[in-house]
Amino acid sequence: MNIKGRHYRTIWLKENNPETVQIINQLALPFKFEILDLRTCEDTANAIRDMYVRGAGLIGATAAYGMYLTSLVSGDESFNDNLKCAALLLKNTRPTASNLAWAVDRMYSMLSCHTGTPAQKREAARFEARAIADEDADFCRRIGQHGLEIIKKISQKKQGREVNILTHCNAGWLAFVDYGSALSPVYAAHDGGIKVHVWVDETRPRNQGASLTAWELAQHGVSHDLIPDNAGGHLMQHEMVDLVITGADRVTRQGDAANKIGTYLKALAAKENNVPFYVALPSSTFDFKMKDGVKEIPIEERDSSEVRYITGITKEGKTETVRICPEATSARNWGFDVTPAKLITGLVSERGTCEACEKGILSLYPEKD
């Protein structure tokens, strides 16, 4: 993604200092663009837990770099023990997204079997973490090309008129290393000259749609409007939505998809109004060990303060956090819900588009049969 003419990824090794990882501070957006340094595994764990970075692919890449940073401070005798501790720390930060555990396990498996010196292991860790980040970006680029075909068909059916796309939360480049999942096809369509317009759910309680999706769409010059979370059904009833695309944090082998809380309601509205509902994801988001998403996917419950308080910017340009409910009011804050496969028109991954069912998924990933 280009910001003021300069290309950025969401995470990278600091130039001339490969022992420091740099990230875009997503808590500061959209009011301030800020880069933070991560120097230890604890730094990466805190960044994931406190959502300085967020999104399925990005937290996976961040965790991989956390394992790399662990290797830098591990001697020969303590190397594997330190990796085990780091892996446990990172996996416990956020339980719902499968990408995080996938990346940690990939790093640990490679390093625990490495027979070289600590210096060689550190170099291998750096190489593997960067490979995970590069792979995430490339897979998202390919998701964009496959999803573009869906948007092209709708555009042709509308004889070139604007294609209205609704998305929920942020599954753009800020949620991955680059390009994004749900928004990657949107960017590909926009860059290819197709008229697209995005309805951006605000995505309570953390407002990732309002603060992140709207910001990056504006950076890319894509037409969009911010809407209240509850407006999606109304728009679909009045034929103002041609397509719904969301991301996912975990998808089972039978096609059930966990995504930001509120996604399930959008899928129900789409089904009722015959609006195609697609989920875009890289292969690292699949959990082939799980079948029933509603019963098996762990759903993170976050601190109630995210519901009770909201952060914004005043007329004077000062960022402030204010309470929006009575002081004595308690709150619950589930971060995700699960959309059953029967409500999903199709899944878009780096290997192509398939039906949201075990047979469809295995047609793209036969090695998982």
Coordinates of C-alpha atoms in Angstrom, one line a residue:
M1 CA 0.0 0.0 0.0
N2 CA 1.2 3.5 -0.8
I3 CA 1.0 6.2 1.8
K4 CA 1.8 9.7 0.5
G5 CA 3.7 8.2 -2.4
R6 CA 5.7 5.6 -0.4
H7 CA 5.1 1.9 -0.3
Y8 CA 4.6 0.3 3.1
R9 CA 4.0 -3.2 4.4
T10 CA 2.4 -3.6 7.8
I11 CA 5.5 -5.3 9.3
W12 CA 9.2 -5.4 8.2
L13 CA 12.8 -5.6 9.6
K14 CA 14.3 -2.2 10.3
E15 CA 16.7 -1.0 7.6
N16 CA 20.3 -1.4 8.6
N17 CA 19.2 -3.1 11.9
P18 CA 17.7 -6.5 11.3
E19 CA 17.4 -7.2 15.0
T20 CA 14.5 -4.8 15.2
V21 CA 11.0 -5.4 13.8
Q22 CA 8.9 -2.4 12.8
I23 CA 5.1 -2.1 12.6
I24 CA 2.5 0.4 11.8
N25 CA 0.7 1.4 15.0
Q26 CA -2.9 0.6 14.2
L27 CA -4.1 2.1 17.5
A28 CA -3.0 5.5 16.3
L29 CA -5.0 5.3 13.0
P30 CA -6.7 7.1 11.4
F31 CA -5.6 10.2 13.3
K32 CA -1.9 9.6 13.2
F33 CA 0.5 7.5 11.1
E34 CA 3.1 6.1 13.5
I35 CA 5.8 3.4 13.3
L36 CA 6.8 1.4 16.3
D37 CA 9.9 -0.7 17.0
L38 CA 9.6 -4.3 18.4
R39 CA 12.9 -5.6 19.9
T40 CA 11.8 -8.7 22.0
C41 CA 9.3 -11.5 21.8
E42 CA 7.5 -9.8 24.7
D43 CA 7.1 -6.7 22.5
T44 CA 5.5 -8.8 19.7
A45 CA 3.2 -10.5 22.1
N46 CA 2.1 -7.2 23.6
A47 CA 1.6 -5.8 20.1
I48 CA -0.7 -8.7 19.2
R49 CA -2.6 -8.8 22.5
D50 CA -3.2 -5.0 22.7
M51 CA -4.0 -4.8 19.0
Y52 CA -1.2 -2.5 17.8
V53 CA -1.3 -5.1 15.1
R54 CA -4.4 -7.1 14.3
G55 CA -5.9 -9.1 11.5
A56 CA -5.4 -12.8 10.8
G57 CA -2.4 -12.7 8.5
L58 CA -0.6 -9.9 10.3
I59 CA -0.7 -11.4 13.7
G60 CA 0.7 -14.6 12.2
A61 CA 3.6 -12.7 10.6
T62 CA 4.2 -10.8 13.8
A63 CA 4.3 -14.0 15.8
A64 CA 6.8 -15.4 13.4
Y65 CA 9.0 -12.4 13.9
G66 CA 8.5 -12.9 17.6
M67 CA 10.1 -16.3 17.3
Y68 CA 12.9 -14.8 15.3
L69 CA 13.6 -12.2 18.1
T70 CA 13.6 -15.0 20.6
S71 CA 16.3 -16.8 18.7
L72 CA 18.5 -13.7 18.9
V73 CA 18.8 -14.0 22.7
S74 CA 19.0 -17.8 22.9
G75 CA 22.3 -19.6 23.4
D76 CA 23.0 -23.2 22.4
E77 CA 21.8 -24.9 25.6
S78 CA 18.7 -22.7 26.1
F79 CA 17.7 -22.4 22.4
N80 CA 14.8 -24.9 22.3
D81 CA 13.6 -24.1 25.8
N82 CA 13.4 -20.5 24.9
L83 CA 11.5 -21.3 21.8
K84 CA 9.0 -23.3 23.7
C85 CA 8.3 -20.5 26.1
A86 CA 8.0 -18.0 23.3
A87 CA 5.6 -20.2 21.4
L88 CA 3.4 -20.6 24.5
L89 CA 3.4 -16.8 25.1
L90 CA 2.5 -16.0 21.6
K91 CA -0.2 -18.6 21.2
N92 CA -1.9 -17.3 24.3
T93 CA -2.2 -13.8 23.1
R94 CA -5.3 -14.3 20.9
P95 CA -7.0 -17.7 20.5
T96 CA -9.5 -17.4 17.6
A97 CA -7.3 -16.8 14.5
S98 CA -5.6 -19.9 13.3
N99 CA -2.8 -18.0 11.4
L100 CA -1.1 -17.2 14.7
A101 CA -0.6 -20.7 15.9
W102 CA 0.1 -21.9 12.3
A103 CA 3.0 -19.4 12.1
V104 CA 4.4 -20.2 15.5
D105 CA 4.3 -23.9 14.9
R106 CA 6.0 -23.5 11.5
M107 CA 8.8 -21.5 13.1
Y108 CA 9.2 -23.9 16.0
S109 CA 9.1 -27.0 13.8
M110 CA 11.8 -25.6 11.6
L111 CA 14.1 -24.4 14.3
S112 CA 13.7 -27.3 16.7
C113 CA 15.0 -29.6 14.0
H114 CA 17.8 -27.4 12.9
T115 CA 21.2 -28.9 13.7
G116 CA 23.4 -25.9 13.0
T117 CA 25.1 -23.4 15.4
P118 CA 23.0 -20.8 17.3
A119 CA 24.2 -18.2 14.7
Q120 CA 23.0 -20.4 11.8
K121 CA 19.7 -21.0 13.6
R122 CA 19.2 -17.2 14.0
E123 CA 19.8 -16.7 10.3
A124 CA 17.3 -19.5 9.5
A125 CA 14.8 -17.9 11.8
R126 CA 15.1 -14.5 10.1
F127 CA 14.8 -16.2 6.7
E128 CA 11.7 -18.2 7.7
A129 CA 9.9 -15.3 9.4
R130 CA 10.5 -13.1 6.3
A131 CA 9.3 -16.0 4.1
I132 CA 6.1 -16.2 6.1
A133 CA 5.6 -12.5 5.6
D134 CA 6.4 -12.6 1.9
E135 CA 4.1 -15.6 1.4
D136 CA 1.2 -13.8 3.2
A137 CA 1.6 -10.8 0.9
D138 CA 1.8 -12.9 -2.3
F139 CA -1.2 -15.1 -1.3
C140 CA -3.3 -11.9 -0.7
R141 CA -2.3 -10.6 -4.1
R142 CA -3.5 -13.8 -5.7
I143 CA -6.8 -13.6 -3.7
G144 CA -7.3 -10.3 -5.3
Q145 CA -7.0 -11.7 -8.8
H146 CA -9.4 -14.6 -8.1
G147 CA -11.9 -12.2 -6.4
L148 CA -11.6 -9.8 -9.2
E149 CA -13.3 -12.3 -11.5
I150 CA -16.4 -12.2 -9.2
I151 CA -16.6 -8.4 -9.4
K152 CA -16.0 -8.4 -13.1
K153 CA -19.1 -10.7 -13.7
I154 CA -21.3 -8.4 -11.6
S155 CA -20.0 -5.3 -13.4
Q156 CA -20.7 -6.9 -16.7
K157 CA -24.2 -7.9 -15.6
K158 CA -24.8 -4.3 -14.5
Q159 CA -23.4 -3.1 -17.9
G160 CA -20.5 -1.2 -16.3
R161 CA -22.5 0.6 -13.6
E162 CA -21.0 0.8 -10.1
V163 CA -20.6 -2.4 -8.2
N164 CA -21.7 -1.8 -4.5
I165 CA -19.7 -4.0 -2.1
L166 CA -20.4 -4.3 1.6
T167 CA -17.6 -5.4 4.0
H168 CA -17.4 -5.9 7.7
C169 CA -14.4 -5.0 10.0
N170 CA -11.0 -4.6 8.3
A171 CA -9.7 -7.3 6.0
G172 CA -7.6 -5.0 3.9
W173 CA -3.8 -4.6 3.7
L174 CA -3.7 -3.4 7.4
A175 CA -4.9 -6.9 8.4
F176 CA -2.2 -8.7 6.5
V177 CA 1.3 -8.0 5.4
D178 CA 0.1 -6.4 2.2
Y179 CA -3.0 -6.3 -0.2
G180 CA -5.5 -7.8 2.3
S181 CA -8.0 -10.6 1.8
A182 CA -11.6 -9.1 1.4
L183 CA -10.3 -5.8 0.1
S184 CA -7.7 -7.2 -2.3
P185 CA -10.3 -7.9 -5.0
V186 CA -11.7 -4.4 -4.5
Y187 CA -8.3 -2.8 -5.0
A188 CA -7.7 -5.1 -8.1
A189 CA -11.1 -4.0 -9.6
H190 CA -10.5 -0.3 -8.9
D191 CA -7.0 -0.5 -10.4
G192 CA -8.4 -2.3 -13.4
G193 CA -10.9 0.5 -14.1
I194 CA -14.1 -1.2 -12.8
K195 CA -16.4 1.2 -10.9
V196 CA -16.6 0.0 -7.3
H197 CA -18.1 1.5 -4.2
V198 CA -17.7 0.1 -0.7
W199 CA -20.2 0.2 2.2
V200 CA -17.9 0.3 5.3
D201 CA -19.5 -1.1 8.5
E202 CA -18.2 0.9 11.5
T203 CA -17.6 -2.4 13.2
R204 CA -18.3 -1.8 16.9
P205 CA -16.9 -2.0 19.5
R206 CA -13.4 -1.2 18.2
N207 CA -14.6 0.5 15.0
Q208 CA -12.0 -1.1 12.7
G209 CA -14.2 -0.3 9.8
A210 CA -14.4 3.4 10.6
S211 CA -10.8 3.8 11.7
L212 CA -8.9 1.4 9.4
T213 CA -11.0 0.3 6.4
A214 CA -12.2 3.8 5.6
W215 CA -8.6 5.1 6.0
E216 CA -7.0 2.7 3.7
L217 CA -9.8 2.9 1.1
A218 CA -9.2 6.7 1.1
Q219 CA -5.5 6.2 0.7
H220 CA -6.1 4.1 -2.4
G221 CA -8.8 6.4 -3.8
V222 CA -11.7 3.9 -3.7
S223 CA -15.2 5.3 -3.4
H224 CA -16.8 4.4 0.0
D225 CA -19.2 5.4 2.6
L226 CA -19.2 4.6 6.3
I227 CA -22.4 3.2 7.6
P228 CA -23.7 2.1 11.1
D229 CA -23.3 -1.7 11.7
N230 CA -27.1 -2.1 11.7
A231 CA -27.6 -0.5 8.2
G232 CA -26.5 -3.5 6.1
G233 CA -29.8 -5.3 6.1
H234 CA -31.7 -2.2 5.0
L235 CA -29.3 -1.6 2.1
M236 CA -29.7 -5.2 1.0
Q237 CA -33.5 -5.0 1.1
H238 CA -33.4 -2.0 -1.2
E239 CA -31.0 -3.6 -3.7
M240 CA -28.1 -1.3 -2.8
V241 CA -25.6 -4.1 -2.2
D242 CA -24.4 -6.3 -5.1
L243 CA -21.9 -8.3 -3.1
V244 CA -20.7 -8.9 0.5
I245 CA -17.0 -9.8 1.0
T246 CA -15.5 -10.4 4.4
G247 CA -12.3 -11.8 5.7
A248 CA -12.0 -14.6 8.3
D249 CA -9.9 -15.5 11.3
R250 CA -10.5 -19.3 11.1
V251 CA -12.3 -21.5 8.6
T252 CA -13.0 -25.2 9.3
R253 CA -12.6 -28.0 6.8
Q254 CA -16.4 -27.9 6.2
G255 CA -16.5 -24.2 5.5
D256 CA -17.7 -22.5 8.7
A257 CA -16.0 -19.2 9.1
A258 CA -15.1 -17.2 12.2
N259 CA -14.8 -13.5 11.7
K260 CA -15.4 -10.2 13.6
I261 CA -18.5 -10.2 15.7
G262 CA -21.5 -9.1 13.5
T263 CA -20.5 -11.0 10.4
Y264 CA -23.1 -13.7 11.0
L265 CA -25.9 -11.1 11.0
K266 CA -24.6 -9.8 7.6
A267 CA -24.6 -13.3 6.2
L268 CA -28.2 -13.9 7.4
A269 CA -29.3 -10.6 5.7
A270 CA -27.5 -11.5 2.5
K271 CA -29.1 -14.9 2.4
E272 CA -32.6 -13.5 2.9
N273 CA -32.0 -10.9 0.1
N274 CA -30.2 -13.1 -2.4
V275 CA -27.0 -11.2 -2.1
P276 CA -23.8 -13.3 -2.8
F277 CA -21.7 -13.6 0.4
Y278 CA -18.1 -14.5 0.0
V279 CA -15.3 -15.0 2.5
A280 CA -11.7 -14.3 1.4
L281 CA -8.8 -16.0 3.1
P282 CA -5.2 -17.3 2.6
S283 CA -4.6 -21.0 3.2
S284 CA -3.1 -20.3 6.7
T285 CA -6.5 -19.4 7.9
F286 CA -7.9 -22.8 7.3
D287 CA -8.1 -25.2 10.3
F288 CA -8.4 -28.6 8.7
K289 CA -8.6 -30.2 12.1
M290 CA -11.9 -28.6 12.9
K291 CA -15.3 -29.5 11.3
D292 CA -18.1 -27.7 13.3
G293 CA -17.2 -24.1 13.6
V294 CA -20.0 -23.1 16.0
K295 CA -19.0 -25.9 18.4
E296 CA -15.3 -26.0 18.0
I297 CA -13.8 -22.6 17.2
P298 CA -12.7 -20.8 20.4
I299 CA -14.2 -17.3 20.6
E300 CA -12.1 -14.7 22.3
E301 CA -13.9 -12.5 24.9
R302 CA -12.1 -9.2 25.3
D303 CA -12.2 -6.6 28.0
S304 CA -15.5 -4.9 28.6
S305 CA -13.9 -1.5 28.5
E306 CA -13.9 -1.7 24.7
V307 CA -17.7 -1.7 24.7
R308 CA -18.1 0.9 27.5
Y309 CA -15.7 3.4 26.1
I310 CA -15.0 4.9 22.7
T311 CA -12.0 6.9 21.4
G312 CA -12.2 9.7 18.9
I313 CA -10.8 13.1 18.1
T314 CA -12.2 16.4 19.3
K315 CA -12.7 19.6 17.3
E316 CA -9.4 20.8 18.7
G317 CA -7.6 17.8 17.3
K318 CA -7.1 16.1 20.6
T319 CA -7.6 12.3 20.9
E320 CA -9.9 11.4 23.8
T321 CA -11.6 8.4 25.2
V322 CA -15.0 8.7 26.7
R323 CA -17.6 6.4 28.4
I324 CA -20.8 5.9 26.5
C325 CA -22.9 4.1 29.2
P326 CA -23.8 4.6 32.9
E327 CA -20.9 4.2 35.1
A328 CA -22.3 1.1 36.9
T329 CA -23.3 -0.7 33.6
S330 CA -21.4 -3.9 33.0
A331 CA -20.7 -5.2 29.5
R332 CA -19.7 -8.3 27.6
N333 CA -17.4 -8.3 24.6
W334 CA -17.1 -11.3 22.3
G335 CA -14.7 -10.5 19.5
F336 CA -15.9 -13.0 16.9
D337 CA -18.9 -15.0 15.7
V338 CA -19.1 -18.0 13.4
T339 CA -21.0 -17.9 10.0
P340 CA -22.1 -21.4 9.1
A341 CA -21.0 -22.7 5.7
K342 CA -24.6 -22.9 4.4
L343 CA -24.8 -19.1 4.4
I344 CA -21.6 -18.6 2.4
T345 CA -21.7 -18.4 -1.4
G346 CA -18.0 -19.2 -1.8
L347 CA -14.5 -19.1 -0.4
V348 CA -11.8 -17.2 -2.2
S349 CA -8.2 -18.3 -1.4
E350 CA -4.9 -17.9 -3.2
R351 CA -5.7 -21.2 -5.0
G352 CA -9.0 -20.0 -6.4
T353 CA -12.7 -19.9 -5.5
C354 CA -14.6 -22.9 -4.2
E355 CA -17.9 -23.8 -2.5
A356 CA -17.9 -23.5 1.3
C357 CA -18.0 -27.2 2.0
E358 CA -15.5 -30.0 2.6
K359 CA -15.7 -31.2 -1.0
G360 CA -15.2 -27.7 -2.4
I361 CA -12.3 -26.9 -0.1
L362 CA -10.5 -30.2 -0.7
S363 CA -10.8 -29.6 -4.5
L364 CA -8.3 -26.7 -3.9
Y365 CA -6.4 -28.5 -1.2
P366 CA -6.4 -32.2 -2.1
E367 CA -3.3 -32.8 0.1
K368 CA -5.5 -32.2 3.2
D369 CA -7.9 -35.1 2.3

